Amino acid sequence: MKVGLVLEGGAMRGMYTAGVIDVFLDNNIEIDGIVGVSAGILFGINYISKQRGRVIRYNKKYIKDKRYMGISSLIKTGNVINKDFAYYELPFKLDVFDEETFEKSKTEIFAGVTNVETGKPEFIKIYDCFKQMEVMRATSAMPFVSKIVEIDGKKYLDGGTSNSIPVDECKKMGYEKIIVVLTRPIEYRKKPTNKLITKLKYRKYPKFIECVNNRYKMYNETVEKIIDMENKKEIFVIRPSKTIKIKRIEKNPDKLQEMYDLGINDANASLKNLKEFLEN
């Protein structure tokens, strides 16, 4: 049976995902395909390159660097996450992504993006991370604090806007055993976005405005569906066992470590049940 891994986004909450995938690497949990959005893809891709510890390492090292992310980058470039540094200098030179190992792997990965003009999700298969770095940017381009990313004439923003937790998409792709890694605890539910700000920012894209305004409903409905599927043992879910107050663009390395350690601990606590789920 094909095993699929669904990864939620959440910017620096994704340190939780980084901890989980490192436990998967430590314990030889084999995944056939990854379907995710935003930070889920940025960090989850390191499972395929087998670079245990890379995510927490480079983020702690550079999180306070003004070249990486923050208000300074937003003012200067229009992107809260600096394009040149975060997506090109860092993975190409400073903490090199292992593209060779990635290409040799049989594990597929699909990055969710939101088409700004249609307001619909699209999923793009990553064959070559370096050559498709703009797809990596698009999946994680958070609305309001990122410029629209254009790929092949299409305009994209954060995949989590239109499909925050793509469980259904993973099933459609033919994955029969599905593991879902969330970055919010079970009690979390999303609240509506300010409609006026959305309308002013994206007035040229009415379908995207509708998408943003409906996101909270879609997200909350998906969470309820996941809980139901989990109770029926149709999927296996790993989620934060407690709430850690962490900003989307968190600058405190200790907070990143805390979130990562929670992912490590929760994944280790789930290992026995996870293995039983995969074997049955």
Coordinates of N, CA and C in Angstrom, one line a residue, residues 57-145:
R57 N 18.6 23.5 12.4 CA 20.0 24.1 12.4 C 20.0 25.4 11.7
Y58 N 19.6 25.5 10.5 CA 19.7 26.7 9.7 C 18.8 27.8 10.2
N59 N 17.6 27.4 10.7 CA 16.7 28.4 11.2 C 17.2 29.0 12.5
K60 N 17.8 28.3 13.4 CA 18.3 28.8 14.6 C 19.5 29.7 14.3
K61 N 20.3 29.3 13.3 CA 21.5 30.1 13.0 C 21.2 31.4 12.4
Y62 N 20.2 31.5 11.5 CA 19.9 32.7 10.7 C 18.6 33.4 11.1
I63 N 17.9 33.0 12.1 CA 16.6 33.6 12.3 C 16.7 35.0 12.7
K64 N 17.8 35.5 13.3 CA 17.9 36.9 13.7 C 18.7 37.7 12.7
D65 N 19.1 37.0 11.6 CA 19.8 37.7 10.5 C 18.7 38.5 9.7
K66 N 19.0 39.8 9.6 CA 18.0 40.7 8.9 C 17.9 40.3 7.4
R67 N 18.8 39.6 6.9 CA 18.7 39.1 5.5 C 17.7 38.0 5.3
Y68 N 17.3 37.4 6.4 CA 16.5 36.2 6.3 C 15.0 36.5 6.2
M69 N 14.5 37.1 7.2 CA 13.0 37.4 7.2 C 12.8 38.5 8.3
G70 N 11.6 39.2 8.1 CA 11.2 40.2 9.1 C 10.8 41.4 8.5
I71 N 10.5 42.4 9.3 CA 10.0 43.7 8.8 C 10.9 44.4 7.9
S72 N 12.2 44.3 8.2 CA 13.2 45.0 7.3 C 13.1 44.4 5.9
S73 N 13.0 43.1 5.7 CA 12.9 42.5 4.4 C 11.5 42.9 3.8
L74 N 10.5 43.0 4.5 CA 9.2 43.4 4.0 C 9.2 44.8 3.4
I75 N 9.8 45.7 4.2 CA 9.9 47.1 3.7 C 10.8 47.2 2.5
K76 N 11.9 46.5 2.5 CA 12.9 46.7 1.4 C 12.4 45.9 0.1
T77 N 11.8 44.7 0.3 CA 11.6 43.9 -0.9 C 10.1 43.6 -1.1
G78 N 9.2 43.9 -0.2 CA 7.8 43.5 -0.3 C 7.5 42.1 0.1
N79 N 8.6 41.4 0.6 CA 8.4 40.0 1.0 C 8.9 39.9 2.5
V80 N 8.1 39.4 3.4 CA 8.6 39.3 4.8 C 9.7 38.2 4.9
I81 N 9.7 37.2 4.0 CA 10.8 36.3 3.8 C 11.6 36.7 2.6
N82 N 12.8 37.0 2.8 CA 13.7 37.5 1.8 C 13.9 36.5 0.7
K83 N 13.5 36.8 -0.5 CA 13.7 35.9 -1.6 C 15.1 35.5 -1.9
D84 N 16.0 36.4 -2.1 CA 17.4 36.1 -2.4 C 18.1 35.3 -1.4
F85 N 17.9 35.7 -0.1 CA 18.7 35.0 1.0 C 18.1 33.7 1.3
A86 N 16.8 33.7 1.6 CA 16.1 32.5 2.1 C 16.0 31.3 1.1
Y87 N 15.7 31.7 -0.2 CA 15.5 30.7 -1.2 C 16.6 30.4 -2.1
Y88 N 17.6 31.3 -2.1 CA 18.7 31.1 -3.1 C 20.1 31.0 -2.4
E89 N 20.4 32.0 -1.5 CA 21.7 31.9 -0.9 C 21.8 30.8 0.2
L90 N 20.8 30.7 1.0 CA 20.8 29.7 2.1 C 20.9 28.3 1.6
P91 N 20.0 27.8 0.7 CA 20.0 26.4 0.3 C 21.0 26.1 -0.7
F92 N 21.5 27.1 -1.5 CA 22.5 26.9 -2.5 C 24.0 27.0 -1.9
K93 N 24.2 27.8 -0.9 CA 25.5 28.1 -0.4 C 25.8 27.9 1.1
L94 N 24.9 28.4 1.9 CA 25.1 28.5 3.3 C 24.8 27.2 4.1
D95 N 23.7 26.5 3.8 CA 23.4 25.2 4.4 C 22.8 24.4 3.2
V96 N 23.6 23.8 2.5 CA 23.3 23.3 1.1 C 22.3 22.2 1.2
F97 N 21.2 22.3 0.4 CA 20.2 21.2 0.3 C 20.8 20.1 -0.6
D98 N 20.6 18.9 -0.2 CA 21.2 17.7 -0.9 C 20.3 17.3 -2.1
E99 N 20.5 18.1 -3.1 CA 19.7 17.8 -4.3 C 19.9 16.4 -4.9
E100 N 21.1 16.0 -4.8 CA 21.5 14.6 -5.4 C 20.7 13.5 -4.7
T101 N 20.7 13.5 -3.4 CA 19.9 12.5 -2.6 C 18.4 12.7 -2.9
F102 N 18.0 13.9 -3.0 CA 16.6 14.2 -3.3 C 16.2 13.5 -4.6
E103 N 17.0 13.7 -5.6 CA 16.6 13.2 -7.0 C 16.7 11.7 -7.0
K104 N 17.5 11.1 -6.2 CA 17.6 9.6 -6.2 C 16.5 8.9 -5.5
S105 N 15.8 9.7 -4.6 CA 14.7 9.1 -3.8 C 13.5 8.8 -4.7
K106 N 12.8 7.7 -4.2 CA 11.5 7.3 -4.9 C 10.3 8.1 -4.3
T107 N 10.5 8.8 -3.2 CA 9.4 9.5 -2.6 C 9.1 10.7 -3.4
E108 N 7.8 10.9 -3.8 CA 7.3 12.0 -4.5 C 6.9 13.1 -3.6
I109 N 6.9 14.4 -4.1 CA 6.4 15.5 -3.2 C 5.7 16.5 -4.1
F110 N 4.5 16.9 -3.6 CA 3.6 17.8 -4.3 C 3.4 19.0 -3.4
A111 N 3.7 20.2 -4.0 CA 3.6 21.5 -3.3 C 2.3 22.1 -3.7
G112 N 1.4 22.4 -2.7 CA 0.2 23.1 -2.9 C 0.4 24.6 -3.0
V113 N -0.2 25.2 -4.0 CA -0.2 26.6 -4.3 C -1.6 27.1 -4.5
T114 N -1.8 28.4 -4.3 CA -3.2 29.0 -4.6 C -3.1 29.9 -5.8
N115 N -3.9 29.6 -6.8 CA -3.9 30.4 -8.0 C -4.7 31.7 -7.6
V116 N -4.1 32.8 -7.7 CA -4.7 34.1 -7.2 C -5.8 34.5 -8.1
E117 N -5.8 34.2 -9.4 CA -6.8 34.6 -10.3 C -8.1 33.7 -10.2
T118 N -7.9 32.4 -9.9 CA -9.1 31.5 -9.8 C -9.5 31.3 -8.3
G119 N -8.6 31.5 -7.4 CA -8.8 31.3 -6.0 C -8.8 29.8 -5.6
K120 N -8.3 29.0 -6.6 CA -8.3 27.5 -6.4 C -7.0 27.0 -6.1
P121 N -6.9 25.8 -5.4 CA -5.6 25.2 -5.2 C -5.1 24.4 -6.4
E122 N -3.8 24.4 -6.5 CA -3.1 23.6 -7.5 C -2.0 22.9 -6.8
F123 N -1.6 21.7 -7.3 CA -0.5 20.9 -6.7 C 0.5 20.6 -7.8
I124 N 1.7 21.1 -7.5 CA 2.8 21.0 -8.5 C 3.9 20.0 -7.9
K125 N 4.2 19.0 -8.8 CA 5.2 18.0 -8.4 C 6.6 18.6 -8.4
I126 N 7.3 18.4 -7.4 CA 8.7 18.9 -7.4 C 9.7 17.8 -7.8
Y127 N 10.3 18.0 -9.0 CA 11.3 17.1 -9.5 C 12.7 17.5 -9.2
D128 N 12.9 18.8 -9.2 CA 14.2 19.4 -9.0 C 14.1 20.6 -8.1
C129 N 14.4 20.5 -6.8 CA 14.2 21.6 -5.9 C 14.9 22.9 -6.3
F130 N 16.1 22.8 -6.8 CA 16.9 24.0 -7.2 C 16.2 24.7 -8.4
K131 N 15.9 23.9 -9.4 CA 15.3 24.4 -10.6 C 13.9 24.9 -10.4
Q132 N 13.2 24.4 -9.4 CA 11.8 24.7 -9.1 C 11.7 25.6 -7.8
M133 N 12.7 26.3 -7.5 CA 12.7 27.1 -6.3 C 11.5 28.1 -6.2
E134 N 11.1 28.6 -7.4 CA 10.0 29.5 -7.4 C 8.7 28.9 -7.0
V135 N 8.6 27.5 -7.2 CA 7.4 26.8 -6.7 C 7.5 26.8 -5.1
M136 N 8.7 26.6 -4.6 CA 8.9 26.6 -3.2 C 8.5 27.9 -2.6
R137 N 8.9 29.0 -3.3 CA 8.5 30.3 -2.9 C 7.0 30.5 -2.9
A138 N 6.4 30.0 -4.0 CA 4.9 30.2 -4.2 C 4.1 29.5 -3.1
T139 N 4.5 28.3 -2.8 CA 3.7 27.6 -1.8 C 3.7 28.2 -0.4
S140 N 4.8 29.0 -0.1 CA 5.0 29.6 1.2 C 4.8 31.2 1.2
A141 N 4.3 31.7 0.1 CA 4.2 33.2 -0.1 C 2.9 33.6 0.7
M142 N 3.1 34.0 1.9 CA 1.9 34.3 2.8 C 1.2 35.6 2.3
P143 N -0.1 35.5 2.2 CA -0.8 36.7 1.8 C -0.6 37.9 2.7
F144 N -0.7 39.1 2.1 CA -0.5 40.4 2.8 C 1.0 40.8 3.0
V145 N 1.8 39.8 3.2 CA 3.3 40.1 3.5 C 4.2 39.5 2.4

